PDB file of C-alpha atoms in Angstrom:
ATOM      1  CA  GLN A   1     -70.162 -27.235 -12.949  1.00  0.00           C
ATOM      2  CA  ALA A   2     -65.977 -28.012 -14.614  1.00  0.00           C
ATOM      3  CA  SER A   3     -63.477 -29.907 -13.275  1.00  0.00           C
ATOM      4  CA  ILE A   4     -60.400 -30.266 -13.862  1.00  0.00           C
ATOM      5  CA  SER A   5     -57.417 -33.414 -13.358  1.00  0.00           C
ATOM      6  CA  PHE A   6     -54.275 -33.973 -13.465  1.00  0.00           C
ATOM      7  CA  ALA A   7     -51.984 -36.883 -12.207  1.00  0.00           C
ATOM      8  CA  ALA A   8     -50.639 -35.763  -8.754  1.00  0.00           C
ATOM      9  CA  THR A   9     -47.738 -36.863  -6.550  1.00  0.00           C
ATOM     10  CA  LEU A  10     -47.785 -36.211  -2.444  1.00  0.00           C
ATOM     11  CA  ASN A  11     -45.487 -33.007  -3.586  1.00  0.00           C
ATOM     12  CA  ASP A  12     -48.106 -31.552  -5.328  1.00  0.00           C
ATOM     13  CA  PHE A  13     -50.800 -31.306  -2.172  1.00  0.00           C
ATOM     14  CA  GLY A  14     -51.660 -28.228  -0.913  1.00  0.00           C
ATOM     15  CA  PRO A  15     -53.273 -25.037  -1.335  1.00  0.00           C
ATOM     16  CA  TYR A  16     -53.660 -23.438  -4.928  1.00  0.00           C
ATOM     17  CA  TYR A  17     -55.651 -20.541  -6.815  1.00  0.00           C
ATOM     18  CA  CYS A  18     -58.176 -21.094 -10.013  1.00  0.00           C
ATOM     19  CA  ARG A  19     -58.841 -18.484 -12.327  1.00  0.00           C
ATOM     20  CA  ILE A  20     -62.090 -18.550 -13.637  1.00  0.00           C
ATOM     21  CA  THR A  21     -62.951 -16.261 -16.280  1.00  0.00           C
ATOM     22  CA  SER A  22     -66.443 -16.000 -18.265  1.00  0.00           C
ATOM     23  CA  VAL A  23     -66.801 -16.676 -21.583  1.00  0.00           C
ATOM     24  CA  THR A  24     -69.349 -14.191 -22.396  1.00  0.00           C
ATOM     25  CA  SER A  25     -68.507 -10.698 -20.133  1.00  0.00           C
ATOM     26  CA  GLY A  26     -64.211 -11.476 -20.032  1.00  0.00           C
ATOM     27  CA  GLY A  27     -64.319 -10.890 -16.412  1.00  0.00           C
ATOM     28  CA  HIS A  28     -62.378 -13.585 -13.561  1.00  0.00           C
ATOM     29  CA  VAL A  29     -62.457 -14.137 -10.354  1.00  0.00           C
ATOM     30  CA  ILE A  30     -59.505 -15.423  -8.308  1.00  0.00           C
ATOM     31  CA  VAL A  31     -60.969 -18.481  -6.117  1.00  0.00           C
ATOM     32  CA  PRO A  32     -58.785 -20.879  -3.378  1.00  0.00           C
ATOM     33  CA  VAL A  33     -58.731 -24.348  -3.957  1.00  0.00           C
ATOM     34  CA  LEU A  34     -57.514 -27.237  -1.772  1.00  0.00           C
ATOM     35  CA  LEU A  35     -55.342 -29.966  -3.160  1.00  0.00           C
ATOM     36  CA  VAL A  36     -54.943 -33.157  -0.663  1.00  0.00           C
ATOM     37  CA  GLN A  37     -54.481 -36.839  -0.055  1.00  0.00           C
ATOM     38  CA  LYS A  38     -58.070 -38.603   0.759  1.00  0.00           C
ATOM     39  CA  LYS A  39     -56.912 -40.319   4.527  1.00  0.00           C
ATOM     40  CA  MET A  40     -57.376 -40.692   7.654  1.00  0.00           C
ATOM     41  CA  LEU A  41     -56.056 -37.329   9.597  1.00  0.00           C
ATOM     42  CA  ALA A  42     -56.733 -38.325  13.225  1.00  0.00           C
ATOM     43  CA  ARG A  43     -56.860 -41.103  15.305  1.00  0.00           C
ATOM     44  CA  TRP A  44     -57.343 -40.920  19.257  1.00  0.00           C
ATOM     45  CA  LEU A  45     -57.600 -44.275  20.938  1.00  0.00           C
ATOM     46  CA  LEU A  46     -58.207 -43.106  24.137  1.00  0.00           C
ATOM     47  CA  ASP A  47     -57.312 -45.735  26.065  1.00  0.00           C
ATOM     48  CA  ASP A  48     -54.696 -44.459  28.262  1.00  0.00           C
ATOM     49  CA  LEU A  49     -54.146 -41.527  30.526  1.00  0.00           C
ATOM     50  CA  VAL A  50     -50.908 -40.572  29.580  1.00  0.00           C
ATOM     51  CA  ASN A  51     -50.708 -41.485  26.049  1.00  0.00           C
ATOM     52  CA  VAL A  52     -53.200 -39.707  24.641  1.00  0.00           C
ATOM     53  CA  GLN A  53     -51.925 -38.252  20.996  1.00  0.00           C
ATOM     54  CA  SER A  54     -52.804 -39.619  17.613  1.00  0.00           C
ATOM     55  CA  LEU A  55     -51.467 -42.554  15.694  1.00  0.00           C
ATOM     56  CA  VAL A  56     -51.588 -40.324  12.606  1.00  0.00           C
ATOM     57  CA  ALA A  57     -47.991 -39.456  12.378  1.00  0.00           C
ATOM     58  CA  GLY A  58     -48.148 -34.879  11.466  1.00  0.00           C
ATOM     59  CA  THR A  59     -51.840 -34.951  13.964  1.00  0.00           C
ATOM     60  CA  PRO A  60     -51.354 -32.007  16.140  1.00  0.00           C
ATOM     61  CA  GLU A  61     -51.425 -32.614  19.698  1.00  0.00           C
ATOM     62  CA  ILE A  62     -53.549 -33.046  22.019  1.00  0.00           C
ATOM     63  CA  SER A  63     -53.949 -31.670  26.053  1.00  0.00           C
ATOM     64  CA  LYS A  64     -56.237 -32.001  28.704  1.00  0.00           C
ATOM     65  CA  VAL A  65     -58.647 -29.168  29.486  1.00  0.00           C
ATOM     66  CA  GLY A  66     -60.845 -28.365  31.802  1.00  0.00           C
ATOM     67  CA  THR A  67     -61.206 -28.878  35.543  1.00  0.00           C
ATOM     68  CA  GLY A  68     -63.685 -32.384  35.827  1.00  0.00           C
ATOM     69  CA  THR A  69     -61.944 -35.584  35.953  1.00  0.00           C
ATOM     70  CA  ILE A  70     -61.188 -38.379  32.985  1.00  0.00           C
ATOM     71  CA  GLU A  71     -60.652 -42.207  33.971  1.00  0.00           C
ATOM     72  CA  LEU A  72     -60.018 -45.574  32.080  1.00  0.00           C
ATOM     73  CA  VAL A  73     -63.033 -47.473  31.749  1.00  0.00           C
ATOM     74  CA  ASN A  74     -63.425 -50.860  29.266  1.00  0.00           C
ATOM     75  CA  GLY A  75     -64.000 -50.503  26.027  1.00  0.00           C
ATOM     76  CA  PRO A  76     -66.495 -52.075  23.699  1.00  0.00           C
ATOM     77  CA  ALA A  77     -64.984 -55.347  23.115  1.00  0.00           C
ATOM     78  CA  ALA A  78     -63.082 -57.899  25.200  1.00  0.00           C
ATOM     79  CA  GLY A  79     -59.161 -56.081  26.046  1.00  0.00           C
ATOM     80  CA  THR A  80     -59.913 -52.273  24.883  1.00  0.00           C
ATOM     81  CA  ARG A  81     -60.318 -49.169  26.638  1.00  0.00           C
ATOM     82  CA  GLY A  82     -62.446 -45.827  26.893  1.00  0.00           C
ATOM     83  CA  ILE A  83     -61.476 -42.841  28.807  1.00  0.00           C
ATOM     84  CA  ASN A  84     -64.802 -41.847  30.927  1.00  0.00           C
ATOM     85  CA  PHE A  85     -65.333 -37.912  30.654  1.00  0.00           C
ATOM     86  CA  LYS A  86     -66.801 -36.842  34.212  1.00  0.00           C
ATOM     87  CA  GLY A  87     -67.475 -33.095  34.465  1.00  0.00           C
ATOM     88  CA  ASN A  88     -66.030 -29.915  32.931  1.00  0.00           C
ATOM     89  CA  VAL A  89     -63.154 -31.829  31.260  1.00  0.00           C
ATOM     90  CA  GLY A  90     -61.633 -32.887  27.835  1.00  0.00           C
ATOM     91  CA  PHE A  91     -58.903 -32.485  24.880  1.00  0.00           C
ATOM     92  CA  ILE A  92     -58.342 -30.168  22.606  1.00  0.00           C
ATOM     93  CA  THR A  93     -55.613 -29.775  19.742  1.00  0.00           C
ATOM     94  CA  SER A  94     -52.232 -27.391  19.778  1.00  0.00           C
ATOM     95  CA  LEU A  95     -53.700 -24.096  18.055  1.00  0.00           C
ATOM     96  CA  GLU A  96     -52.850 -24.183  14.098  1.00  0.00           C
ATOM     97  CA  ASN A  97     -51.942 -21.535  11.893  1.00  0.00           C
ATOM     98  CA  THR A  98     -51.946 -21.070   8.168  1.00  0.00           C
ATOM     99  CA  GLY A  99     -52.006 -24.175   6.296  1.00  0.00           C
ATOM    100  CA  ASP A 100     -54.550 -26.003   9.251  1.00  0.00           C
ATOM    101  CA  TYR A 101     -53.848 -29.394   9.225  1.00  0.00           C
ATOM    102  CA  PHE A 102     -57.972 -30.031   9.523  1.00  0.00           C
ATOM    103  CA  ASP A 103     -58.836 -27.748   6.406  1.00  0.00           C
ATOM    104  CA  SER A 104     -59.350 -30.616   4.230  1.00  0.00           C
ATOM    105  CA  THR A 105     -62.161 -31.284   6.321  1.00  0.00           C
ATOM    106  CA  TYR A 106     -64.581 -28.212   5.607  1.00  0.00           C
ATOM    107  CA  LYS A 107     -65.550 -29.406   2.497  1.00  0.00           C
ATOM    108  CA  HIS A 108     -65.745 -33.298   3.034  1.00  0.00           C
ATOM    109  CA  THR A 109     -65.250 -35.198   6.243  1.00  0.00           C
ATOM    110  CA  THR A 110     -66.196 -37.999   7.916  1.00  0.00           C
ATOM    111  CA  VAL A 111     -65.998 -38.160  12.458  1.00  0.00           C
ATOM    112  CA  ALA A 112     -66.368 -41.643  13.918  1.00  0.00           C
ATOM    113  CA  THR A 113     -66.285 -42.132  17.878  1.00  0.00           C
ATOM    114  CA  TRP A 114     -67.656 -45.163  20.153  1.00  0.00           C
ATOM    115  CA  PHE A 115     -69.364 -43.430  22.579  1.00  0.00           C
ATOM    116  CA  LYS A 116     -70.933 -44.564  26.352  1.00  0.00           C
ATOM    117  CA  ILE A 117     -73.620 -41.904  27.085  1.00  0.00           C
ATOM    118  CA  ASP A 118     -76.920 -42.722  30.344  1.00  0.00           C
ATOM    119  CA  HIS A 119     -78.321 -38.665  30.186  1.00  0.00           C
ATOM    120  CA  THR A 120     -79.921 -36.886  27.037  1.00  0.00           C
ATOM    121  CA  ASN A 121     -77.982 -33.547  27.765  1.00  0.00           C
ATOM    122  CA  ALA A 122     -77.221 -31.801  24.681  1.00  0.00           C
ATOM    123  CA  GLN A 123     -73.917 -32.144  24.379  1.00  0.00           C
ATOM    124  CA  SER A 124     -70.063 -32.117  21.829  1.00  0.00           C
ATOM    125  CA  LEU A 125     -68.397 -35.470  21.292  1.00  0.00           C
ATOM    126  CA  VAL A 126     -66.005 -34.229  18.268  1.00  0.00           C
ATOM    127  CA  SER A 127     -65.919 -30.579  17.294  1.00  0.00           C
ATOM    128  CA  LYS A 128     -63.836 -27.697  14.870  1.00  0.00           C
ATOM    129  CA  ASN A 129     -66.287 -24.803  15.712  1.00  0.00           C
ATOM    130  CA  GLY A 130     -65.788 -20.953  16.179  1.00  0.00           C
ATOM    131  CA  ALA A 131     -67.528 -18.561  18.361  1.00  0.00           C
ATOM    132  CA  SER A 132     -70.703 -16.770  17.731  1.00  0.00           C
ATOM    133  CA  ASP A 133     -71.755 -20.428  15.645  1.00  0.00           C
ATOM    134  CA  ASN A 134     -70.401 -19.452  12.288  1.00  0.00           C
ATOM    135  CA  ALA A 135     -67.470 -21.384  11.714  1.00  0.00           C
ATOM    136  CA  GLY A 136     -66.470 -25.211  11.370  1.00  0.00           C
ATOM    137  CA  TRP A 137     -67.995 -28.401  13.124  1.00  0.00           C
ATOM    138  CA  ARG A 138     -69.538 -30.701  15.475  1.00  0.00           C
ATOM    139  CA  LEU A 139     -70.237 -33.848  16.123  1.00  0.00           C
ATOM    140  CA  ARG A 140     -72.904 -33.642  19.089  1.00  0.00           C
ATOM    141  CA  THR A 141     -76.072 -34.953  20.747  1.00  0.00           C
ATOM    142  CA  ASP A 142     -79.539 -33.810  20.829  1.00  0.00           C
ATOM    143  CA  SER A 143     -81.710 -35.420  23.850  1.00  0.00           C
ATOM    144  CA  ALA A 144     -79.892 -38.614  22.815  1.00  0.00           C
ATOM    145  CA  PHE A 145     -80.185 -38.376  19.232  1.00  0.00           C
ATOM    146  CA  PHE A 146     -77.362 -37.734  17.088  1.00  0.00           C
ATOM    147  CA  ARG A 147     -76.235 -34.231  14.665  1.00  0.00           C
ATOM    148  CA  LEU A 148     -73.585 -32.962  12.425  1.00  0.00           C
ATOM    149  CA  THR A 149     -73.840 -29.449  11.949  1.00  0.00           C
ATOM    150  CA  THR A 150     -71.824 -27.745   9.485  1.00  0.00           C
ATOM    151  CA  TYR A 151     -71.411 -23.940   9.757  1.00  0.00           C
ATOM    152  CA  GLY A 152     -71.239 -22.101   6.641  1.00  0.00           C
ATOM    153  CA  THR A 153     -73.140 -24.524   4.759  1.00  0.00           C
ATOM    154  CA  SER A 154     -76.892 -24.639   4.270  1.00  0.00           C
ATOM    155  CA  ASN A 155     -79.166 -26.679   6.042  1.00  0.00           C
ATOM    156  CA  ILE A 156     -76.801 -26.296   9.112  1.00  0.00           C
ATOM    157  CA  GLU A 157     -78.203 -29.263  11.262  1.00  0.00           C
ATOM    158  CA  GLY A 158     -78.793 -31.184   8.321  1.00  0.00           C
ATOM    159  CA  ALA A 159     -80.184 -34.395   9.340  1.00  0.00           C
ATOM    160  CA  ARG A 160     -80.705 -35.694  12.902  1.00  0.00           C
ATOM    161  CA  ASN A 161     -81.733 -39.873  13.560  1.00  0.00           C
ATOM    162  CA  ASN A 162     -84.700 -40.576  14.743  1.00  0.00           C
ATOM    163  CA  ASP A 163     -84.979 -44.320  14.854  1.00  0.00           C
ATOM    164  CA  LYS A 164     -84.279 -44.194  19.435  1.00  0.00           C
ATOM    165  CA  ARG A 165     -82.122 -42.757  21.948  1.00  0.00           C
ATOM    166  CA  TYR A 166     -78.725 -44.116  22.595  1.00  0.00           C
ATOM    167  CA  ASN A 167     -78.336 -43.465  26.562  1.00  0.00           C
ATOM    168  CA  ASP A 168     -78.837 -46.645  27.621  1.00  0.00           C
ATOM    169  CA  ASN A 169     -75.566 -46.825  29.100  1.00  0.00           C
ATOM    170  CA  GLN A 170     -73.952 -49.056  26.589  1.00  0.00           C
ATOM    171  CA  TRP A 171     -71.180 -48.929  23.904  1.00  0.00           C
ATOM    172  CA  HIS A 172     -72.274 -47.626  20.712  1.00  0.00           C
ATOM    173  CA  HIS A 173     -70.904 -46.611  17.652  1.00  0.00           C
ATOM    174  CA  VAL A 174     -71.788 -43.529  15.439  1.00  0.00           C
ATOM    175  CA  ALA A 175     -69.994 -42.157  12.539  1.00  0.00           C
ATOM    176  CA  VAL A 176     -71.260 -38.787  10.579  1.00  0.00           C
ATOM    177  CA  THR A 177     -70.395 -37.761   6.595  1.00  0.00           C
ATOM    178  CA  TYR A 178     -70.202 -34.557   4.661  1.00  0.00           C
ATOM    179  CA  ASP A 179     -70.186 -34.897   0.903  1.00  0.00           C
ATOM    180  CA  GLY A 180     -70.423 -31.340   0.176  1.00  0.00           C
ATOM    181  CA  ALA A 181     -73.984 -31.944  -0.510  1.00  0.00           C
ATOM    182  CA  ASN A 182     -75.033 -34.560   2.168  1.00  0.00           C
ATOM    183  CA  LYS A 183     -74.741 -34.950   5.586  1.00  0.00           C
ATOM    184  CA  ARG A 184     -75.194 -39.126   6.604  1.00  0.00           C
ATOM    185  CA  ILE A 185     -75.390 -40.291  10.055  1.00  0.00           C
ATOM    186  CA  TYR A 186     -74.549 -43.887  10.779  1.00  0.00           C
ATOM    187  CA  LEU A 187     -75.160 -45.828  14.388  1.00  0.00           C
ATOM    188  CA  ASP A 188     -74.039 -49.241  14.954  1.00  0.00           C
ATOM    189  CA  GLY A 189     -72.900 -49.478  11.232  1.00  0.00           C
ATOM    190  CA  VAL A 190     -76.369 -48.646  10.058  1.00  0.00           C
ATOM    191  CA  GLU A 191     -77.703 -45.551   8.378  1.00  0.00           C
ATOM    192  CA  ARG A 192     -80.022 -44.000  10.520  1.00  0.00           C
ATOM    193  CA  ALA A 193     -80.271 -40.583   9.187  1.00  0.00           C
ATOM    194  CA  TYR A 194     -80.041 -38.671   5.407  1.00  0.00           C
ATOM    195  CA  SER A 195     -80.791 -34.943   5.143  1.00  0.00           C
ATOM    196  CA  GLY A 196     -82.142 -35.818   1.871  1.00  0.00           C
ATOM    197  CA  SER A 197     -84.227 -33.652  -0.138  1.00  0.00           C
ATOM    198  CA  THR A 198     -82.957 -31.085   2.388  1.00  0.00           C
ATOM    199  CA  ALA A 199     -79.675 -30.595   0.583  1.00  0.00           C
ATOM    200  CA  THR A 200     -76.786 -29.255   2.499  1.00  0.00           C
ATOM    201  CA  THR A 201     -74.232 -27.205   0.176  1.00  0.00           C
ATOM    202  CA  GLY A 202     -71.222 -25.301   0.701  1.00  0.00           C
ATOM    203  CA  LEU A 203     -68.060 -25.115   2.460  1.00  0.00           C
ATOM    204  CA  THR A 204     -68.108 -25.036   6.371  1.00  0.00           C
ATOM    205  CA  ALA A 205     -66.596 -22.120   7.145  1.00  0.00           C
ATOM    206  CA  PRO A 206     -63.009 -22.190   8.522  1.00  0.00           C
ATOM    207  CA  THR A 207     -62.352 -21.028  11.963  1.00  0.00           C
ATOM    208  CA  THR A 208     -58.546 -21.208  13.643  1.00  0.00           C
ATOM    209  CA  SER A 209     -60.359 -22.898  17.086  1.00  0.00           C
ATOM    210  CA  PRO A 210     -58.852 -26.087  17.481  1.00  0.00           C
ATOM    211  CA  VAL A 211     -60.243 -29.632  17.691  1.00  0.00           C
ATOM    212  CA  GLY A 212     -62.005 -30.428  20.589  1.00  0.00           C
ATOM    213  CA  ILE A 213     -62.665 -34.080  22.298  1.00  0.00           C
ATOM    214  CA  ALA A 214     -65.615 -34.469  24.717  1.00  0.00           C
ATOM    215  CA  LEU A 215     -66.413 -30.358  24.002  1.00  0.00           C
ATOM    216  CA  SER A 216     -66.790 -27.930  21.720  1.00  0.00           C
ATOM    217  CA  ARG A 217     -67.111 -23.944  21.830  1.00  0.00           C
ATOM    218  CA  SER A 218     -69.767 -21.489  23.161  1.00  0.00           C
ATOM    219  CA  HIS A 219     -71.533 -18.958  20.865  1.00  0.00           C
ATOM    220  CA  ALA A 220     -69.286 -16.511  23.268  1.00  0.00           C
ATOM    221  CA  GLY A 221     -66.077 -18.181  22.311  1.00  0.00           C
ATOM    222  CA  ALA A 222     -65.582 -20.413  25.174  1.00  0.00           C
ATOM    223  CA  LEU A 223     -64.741 -23.734  25.692  1.00  0.00           C
ATOM    224  CA  SER A 224     -68.075 -25.688  26.640  1.00  0.00           C
ATOM    225  CA  ASN A 225     -70.435 -27.995  25.980  1.00  0.00           C
ATOM    226  CA  TYR A 226     -68.036 -30.678  28.190  1.00  0.00           C
ATOM    227  CA  PHE A 227     -69.286 -34.215  27.112  1.00  0.00           C
ATOM    228  CA  VAL A 228     -70.215 -36.630  30.222  1.00  0.00           C
ATOM    229  CA  GLY A 229     -69.871 -40.321  29.193  1.00  0.00           C
ATOM    230  CA  ALA A 230     -67.155 -42.321  27.649  1.00  0.00           C
ATOM    231  CA  LEU A 231     -65.002 -42.252  24.507  1.00  0.00           C
ATOM    232  CA  HIS A 232     -63.275 -44.585  22.135  1.00  0.00           C
ATOM    233  CA  ASP A 233     -61.691 -44.490  19.443  1.00  0.00           C
ATOM    234  CA  VAL A 234     -62.154 -41.478  17.522  1.00  0.00           C
ATOM    235  CA  ARG A 235     -61.491 -40.567  14.573  1.00  0.00           C
ATOM    236  CA  ILE A 236     -61.428 -37.808  11.968  1.00  0.00           C
ATOM    237  CA  TYR A 237     -60.838 -37.740   8.018  1.00  0.00           C
ATOM    238  CA  ASN A 238     -60.913 -35.769   4.954  1.00  0.00           C
ATOM    239  CA  TYR A 239     -63.589 -37.412   3.222  1.00  0.00           C
ATOM    240  CA  ALA A 240     -66.800 -38.974   3.268  1.00  0.00           C
TER     241      ALA A 240
END
């Protein structure tokens, strides 16, 4: 394993290609690399039914999809609000082409949100996954436990918290991270799961599918796994 370090400015960030030459055979391969600035990529407060866009400048716009309904509810702290999702409804970002805004989440990522549920159904809170379960990632519930699924890596499902189920219809906070080697799950600020000896390695396979809030993609590619419950302050970072 080797690393290359150099001083970079904001104008240097973007896609590059690295030429790797074998010292024994003289052969070489060219691999793509992405130079990025560690930052929050998106933050959706979800405290308004009209103004639902990210607070981070440059984040692709989101729009409501599905046939269900949304409503405002009291949030996790006094004076805050969240959105309650009822039925098949959620948000997706506008479609992205070359230079995908969320590409930097394929190697390292943190996804976090407040949530409130009263069921044990398997559903997606935040996702960027493609069809056929072979690309992207999603933060999802599993019998009211939580997983970060990373398609294309080893140990796709990684760790799951087993401390307790969080379907008590109260507000809780979940944050999941992937650093290119391990996944961690934090609930209400406490680390509850770690992939540990079963390491997760490799890049999450890229996908042109948009980011989904309160939904993800099915195996056939349709919008599905709709989240039923409330969400507040959804965040995505490009580092763990």
